[in-house]
Amino acid sequence: MSRLLIVSNRLPVTVHADQGDVSVVPSAGGLVTALRGPHERHGGLWLGWPGDLARLTEEQRRDVEDRLEQLGAVPVHLTSAEVSRYYDGFSNGVLWPLFHYLVEKLHLDARHNWESYREVNERFAEAIVARYRPGDRVWIHDYQLTLVPAMLRRRIPDARIGFFLHIPFPAAEVFRILPWREQVLRGMLGADVVGFHTTAYRYHFVYSAARVLGLDPDLETLAYEGRRVRLGAYPVSIDVDEFVRLARDEEVRAEARRIRESARGRKIVLGVDRLDYTKGIPRRMLAIERFLEREPELRSKVRFIQLAVPTRENVDAYAEFRRVVNELVGRINGSYGTLDDVPIHFLHRSMPMAGVVALYLAADVMMVTPLRDGMNLVCKEYVASRIDDTGALVLSEFAGAAAELIEALLVNPHDIDAVASTIQRALVMSPSEQRVRMQALRRRVVTHDAHRWSHRFLNDLERAGGVPPAVGAA
Ligand code: ADP
Ligand code: F6P
């Protein structure tokens, strides 16, 4: 069988060096969650950035490289200037906010960030060439690497190249703001298959390619530079069996019981997100405040838990955002806390998956209310973990997952009143309504898991490519 080379900015593990101690920890985020399975099954290589190894001794570095090799991981090293320009500056300071429609957060003026983005994309293309063997399939991922497909195509014209975007592709009117819009589109079109989470994102891409490059709009296939580029909607998902296994695990269940006991009869409403400004955490907090204001008799009957995983702490907008969230939580707890308890338990840390699943099992209500999210896997993880068909999911209309999980309580996260009312509605939902909704949600998540996602994409990649018919041909 041909090998699968997975290429993403971040490897499935990240190396941390802290005062002489080195740890290799699983990376957080939806991309890694979804690709772990295909990587293990296909036994190929995963190329990506391992984190900062600069402060490691020679011996520590060799040890880390051995461990990466055992995992089939090939490090692509970045200097600290590149981390600050390519990753913090361009990927997370320009593409991330633009593609999430947060135009006011864009930093467009630092041209050197774009230059660094281009150079690092070249480095990734070269790293692929160094490992490539004829017959390999190359699967490149996400907004950090949009130029790599075309750079690789130039170096290996007959390579089988797939590209998948894990974040939304914005409406053409927003995308066209990007000064480097043409390069980004041409970069992605170097692939044989370009995948998106939803048909809406695919539509935006096609319309942008028509506006910016003058291509004939076609939702399935674009004719580009003498090749056919197939476009597909492949909603990413999770390894359901792994969540079911954890949800049945005695230790995980005992931890869930402990969390419930510590809530002393209160219902638990949970949020689990990277601490990212797209995830809608401040508006969620404001909705909680509105709910507490409106429902005095429920104040002592609910506990809100927000688990927030630290992320991109060197990007200014994230540091500022963390301050805003801390202040809001402090204000609400100050107003509604008692000597016994506070309404919001805010945990700013990473946690092993077993701990996250214990929280999913303990939660009566799960709140997933991003302002915009390519897919969002947390909501699918919650559904997969609720093996007894209980619990209620409150889900933002602006998460890609809302196109699939239609039995959730769908909300507009900008509408604080509506979110506050939906919290109340979720808390009083009858067990029979919970069961009907959760069974339908579980059916969909179980049948559309990460295995199916990668299988569909790779199947299309297998069949893709070819030359478009000449104009006027029969
Ligand atoms: P994104 O890719 O933007 O981070 P997703 O919802 O698609 O968003 O994926 C987030 C992933 O990170 C999920 O698999 C989730 O379980 C994991 N995760 C979120 N918060 C934590 C945390 N505090 N500790 C560990 N993993 C977390
Ligand atoms: O899904 C978007 C994404 O950027 C992924 O590429 C990654 O899994 C996740 O968010 C975490 O981001 P970062 O790698 O910047 O910590």
PDB file of C-alpha atoms and ligand atoms in Angstrom, residues 9-10 28-32 87 92 96 142-144 166-167 274 311-312, ligand 2:
ATOM      1  CA  ASN A   9       2.154  22.969  11.135  1.00  0.00           C
ATOM      2  CA  ARG A  10       2.125  21.161  14.464  1.00  0.00           C
ATOM      3  CA  ALA A  28      -4.191  20.025  21.732  1.00  0.00           C
ATOM      4  CA  GLY A  29      -6.613  20.943  18.960  1.00  0.00           C
ATOM      5  CA  GLY A  30      -9.035  19.436  16.492  1.00  0.00           C
ATOM      6  CA  LEU A  31      -6.538  18.734  13.727  1.00  0.00           C
ATOM      7  CA  VAL A  32      -4.392  16.460  15.867  1.00  0.00           C
ATOM      8  CA  TYR A  87       3.150  31.409  13.067  1.00  0.00           C
ATOM      9  CA  ASN A  92      -2.464  33.613  13.689  1.00  0.00           C
ATOM     10  CA  TRP A  96      -6.870  33.115  11.533  1.00  0.00           C
ATOM     11  CA  ASP A 142      -4.666  23.886   7.296  1.00  0.00           C
ATOM     12  CA  TYR A 143      -4.222  27.615   6.957  1.00  0.00           C
ATOM     13  CA  GLN A 144      -0.583  27.687   8.109  1.00  0.00           C
ATOM     14  CA  HIS A 166      -9.611  22.904   9.167  1.00  0.00           C
ATOM     15  CA  ILE A 167     -11.036  26.399   9.618  1.00  0.00           C
ATOM     16  CA  ARG A 274      -8.841  26.466  23.713  1.00  0.00           C
ATOM     17  CA  THR A 311      -3.030  28.626  23.419  1.00  0.00           C
ATOM     18  CA  ARG A 312      -0.920  31.031  21.267  1.00  0.00           C
TER      19      ARG A 312
HETATM   20  O1  F6P B   2      -8.113  23.811  13.872  1.00  0.00           O
HETATM   21  C1  F6P B   2      -7.328  24.926  13.763  1.00  0.00           C
HETATM   22  C2  F6P B   2      -5.989  24.815  14.475  1.00  0.00           C
HETATM   23  O2  F6P B   2      -5.106  25.816  14.171  1.00  0.00           O
HETATM   24  C3  F6P B   2      -5.295  23.537  14.148  1.00  0.00           C
HETATM   25  O3  F6P B   2      -4.395  23.670  13.086  1.00  0.00           O
HETATM   26  C4  F6P B   2      -4.731  23.155  15.470  1.00  0.00           C
HETATM   27  O4  F6P B   2      -5.125  21.848  15.745  1.00  0.00           O
HETATM   28  C5  F6P B   2      -5.467  23.954  16.542  1.00  0.00           C
HETATM   29  O5  F6P B   2      -6.175  24.924  15.865  1.00  0.00           O
HETATM   30  C6  F6P B   2      -4.547  24.433  17.634  1.00  0.00           C
HETATM   31  O6  F6P B   2      -3.776  25.539  17.244  1.00  0.00           O
HETATM   32  P1  F6P B   2      -2.204  25.704  17.456  1.00  0.00           P
HETATM   33  O7  F6P B   2      -1.558  24.606  16.700  1.00  0.00           O
HETATM   34  O8  F6P B   2      -1.905  27.066  16.938  1.00  0.00           O
HETATM   35  O9  F6P B   2      -1.958  25.551  18.917  1.00  0.00           O
END
